[in-house]
Amino acid sequence: MLLSLSWLKEFTPYKGSVQELAHRLTMVGLEVEEIKRPFAHLSSIVVGHVLESKAHPDADKLSLCRVDIGSGEALPIICGAPNVAAGQKVAVAQVGTELPGGLIIKEARIRGQASQGMICSETELELGTDSSGIMVLNQDFAIGASLTQALELEEYVLDIGVTPNRPDCLSVAGLARETAALFDLPLAMPSLKLEEDQSVSCPEQVKIVIDDPAGCPLYQARLISGCKVAPSPANIRYRLMAVGIRPINNIVDITNYILMELGQPLHSFDRDLLKGSMIRVARARNGMTFKTLDDQTRNLDENDLLIWDELNPVALAGVMGGADTEIHQQSRNVLLECAVFDPLTIRKTARRLGLNSESSFRFERGVDQAGSRFALDRAAELMGSFSGGRVAAGLSLAEPRPYRTRILNFRPQKANALLALNVDEEYCRKNLTLLGCRVKKAEHGFEVEPPSYRPDLEREVDLFEEIGRIYGLDRIPEHLPRVKKALGQKPLDNRFAFTSKIKQWAAGLGLNEVINYSFVGMADLDLLEIDRENRVKVFNPLSEEQDVLRTDLLPGMLQTLRHNLGHGNTRLRVFEVANSFFSDSTSETGVKETDRLAIMLYGLRHREQWPLLDQELDFSDIKGLVENLVTIYAGNRARFKDLGKHAYLSPAVLCVYDNLNIGILGRVRPEMSRAYKARKEVWFADINLDRLETIHDSRQISFEPLPRFPVVKRDMTVTAPLNLKYDQLVDVVYESGLSILEDMTLVDVYFPQEGQEKKMTVRLTFRHPEKTLKDKEVDKVHQNLADSILKKLPVKFS
């Protein structure tokens, strides 16, 4: 938003410096990105008085002029403009001046005559498009005065970054309200003296019909007859130019002027080019085409909102008008539109068609429905004044969804507690009133009615923020909060404490943390064959590649892999702690979030250095990390089971702890990983941190004395079918309930060259807590265990 300082002062009597204003606005959330001087290039142009003008003796189209610029001696200047004459006040560029186009004025001799300057035209000064002759100034201007001061051109313009939740600040009036509140100044809105032609009734001439109330809650229009299209007054043109808008004519310029002044987009139709006596607001039909003001034919769909006359569409609602009904030099009757459109509808249309305008920018954020009538009347008044037109009595109006006020409770004590301030009730009441709120005393504070131009004030805490902003967030004193916590008490934020531990664990094992967007593409989820059910679509996505909330962390991790491979990093050991999202009708927000840990490994196990040059990562690496994690934060009872078929992992292994699924791990299917430029195996693990945390918090820490008696170890080798899993053998061994069995370890697996069998050797560790075991005792237990294995599994002992 470009804010003219002199325009601002018409609303509130600000006397401070532009730098102070920029600082205060920035401190309340309206960041001033730049202070511009739009007419600084004209600072050396002065007002001159043509004392004499006569024909050049050796050139038919040149004039010899003597021009007084207040320096004592008149300057000889040769001018080629046909309209130069003695007695005129003109804009003079002295020797050494650099004009906007880059031309540097030098002393010269033209056909034997001296010339010490240049009399300028509007075009040469970039103050207009009239290049037919020199710019003739008002006779009241002082000789030698700076042109910028004589024309009262804008000296300072602030370029302000306005956040999407503050559409009220996309206008001079809105920023003036902020300035008045910040500096405790009065605010004066433009006076309205609209005179109507009672002989013509606008509602009788034009009827408004709204087929889509959700897309257009309000549409109103005024009729101005007998207009003469001409250039706008100079002050209007120069002010529009200062804020980056090109002047066109007095009708179009007024709509732009009100847009910047009050934040309400308007549109002017040539009434004589509209068919019939009805304006209708309705959706487009699929496959329709429409020619906009820029002479481009647009392809529309059923989501686009159009303004129609009785036969045809005449404007793309909130975005751009139509070429067939635009104002032109011969236009005499104007229908002035002022409407409120659904922000989402306008944004979708503008983005899809690539038509981003000042109007769509404001409609996308929301305009002041209650204040739109004032904007319409002010525009009609100015149009009638500048064009000589007559404003018809009344206005055509349809408002299927009237604006409804909101009442919020405000408790000063709670505001002070939240902001760490000590301001009284009167301070709160005064500043809320300055911001446009209606404040009424209530039992526990105030009842506050936010103004219609502040859609961001939805809750009591929003009002607290306003008090903090006006007080000055940079002035709020720093206080360390008192936290009472016993040594054995859990952290106040147990979830944050647990995820912090997980991140420390991962970083300690040499994994690098990555942070990906919560948004992914529907196409990414489909590529990985992730279930379409329970996906949470984004209503207004940033792009098609980010149109759904992630239900799995793998798409983001694979995007990270592709990015790193594109930059030559071919060895990745990364992790991410983040949420996955699922639609859930039982949730208050309609979305269920689950904390997850994702681990991805790719490339070589070690950095490329001798002697470990070509050891590729494999399943043992990802399994080792998961096993270590679960052992530390849950216990040593983690089990791994073949999951069989999985959407994107092959092999896919399930990590189970006491019959509770902790997560999955395995290799990303090569045909999927290749889509992300992977040329080697990608190993991935996805751990449910919510479940892991539950197990971690439920653990009871107990202490046992160190063992005093020696262990006895026995090896056992079984011959088993190839499809028998080691996990099945472990289940049988531990189900036997041997009290003296301390540990079981797989030490070897042998696959004969022929046959359908394999040999697995396990090492069993026995220990008794109260005595030293004898060989006979161990042999008996060992034999009983062997008999149990033979009964339950299709194996034999070697």
PDB file of C-alpha atoms in Angstrom, residues 713-719 726 729 733 738 744-748 759-764 766 781-790 795-798:
ATOM      1  CA  LYS A 713      26.055 -69.993  27.490  1.00  0.00           C
ATOM      2  CA  ARG A 714      24.761 -72.639  25.154  1.00  0.00           C
ATOM      3  CA  ASP A 715      24.577 -72.541  21.344  1.00  0.00           C
ATOM      4  CA  MET A 716      21.654 -74.092  19.512  1.00  0.00           C
ATOM      5  CA  THR A 717      21.565 -74.689  15.745  1.00  0.00           C
ATOM      6  CA  VAL A 718      18.266 -75.454  14.039  1.00  0.00           C
ATOM      7  CA  THR A 719      17.555 -76.408  10.446  1.00  0.00           C
ATOM      8  CA  TYR A 726      13.685 -65.761  13.263  1.00  0.00           C
ATOM      9  CA  LEU A 729      11.766 -68.864  16.974  1.00  0.00           C
ATOM     10  CA  VAL A 733      11.707 -69.429  23.278  1.00  0.00           C
ATOM     11  CA  LEU A 738      12.321 -69.940  31.521  1.00  0.00           C
ATOM     12  CA  MET A 744      19.013 -64.884  23.278  1.00  0.00           C
ATOM     13  CA  THR A 745      21.171 -63.753  20.344  1.00  0.00           C
ATOM     14  CA  LEU A 746      21.275 -64.790  16.681  1.00  0.00           C
ATOM     15  CA  VAL A 747      24.931 -65.451  15.877  1.00  0.00           C
ATOM     16  CA  ASP A 748      24.821 -67.076  12.433  1.00  0.00           C
ATOM     17  CA  LYS A 759      20.493 -73.093   9.413  1.00  0.00           C
ATOM     18  CA  MET A 760      20.183 -70.590  12.264  1.00  0.00           C
ATOM     19  CA  THR A 761      22.504 -70.624  15.266  1.00  0.00           C
ATOM     20  CA  VAL A 762      21.400 -68.841  18.412  1.00  0.00           C
ATOM     21  CA  ARG A 763      23.311 -68.282  21.627  1.00  0.00           C
ATOM     22  CA  LEU A 764      21.321 -68.678  24.856  1.00  0.00           C
ATOM     23  CA  PHE A 766      21.474 -68.572  31.398  1.00  0.00           C
ATOM     24  CA  VAL A 781      16.543 -76.652  30.757  1.00  0.00           C
ATOM     25  CA  HIS A 782      18.260 -76.570  27.374  1.00  0.00           C
ATOM     26  CA  GLN A 783      16.793 -79.961  26.410  1.00  0.00           C
ATOM     27  CA  ASN A 784      13.278 -79.004  27.548  1.00  0.00           C
ATOM     28  CA  LEU A 785      13.506 -75.863  25.434  1.00  0.00           C
ATOM     29  CA  ALA A 786      14.654 -77.909  22.408  1.00  0.00           C
ATOM     30  CA  ASP A 787      11.717 -80.278  22.824  1.00  0.00           C
ATOM     31  CA  SER A 788       9.293 -77.330  22.973  1.00  0.00           C
ATOM     32  CA  ILE A 789      10.745 -75.868  19.776  1.00  0.00           C
ATOM     33  CA  LEU A 790      10.426 -79.190  17.955  1.00  0.00           C
ATOM     34  CA  VAL A 795      12.531 -77.476  12.506  1.00  0.00           C
ATOM     35  CA  LYS A 796      15.191 -80.004  13.361  1.00  0.00           C
ATOM     36  CA  PHE A 797      18.432 -79.749  15.269  1.00  0.00           C
ATOM     37  CA  SER A 798      21.769 -80.140  13.578  1.00  0.00           C
TER      38      SER A 798
END
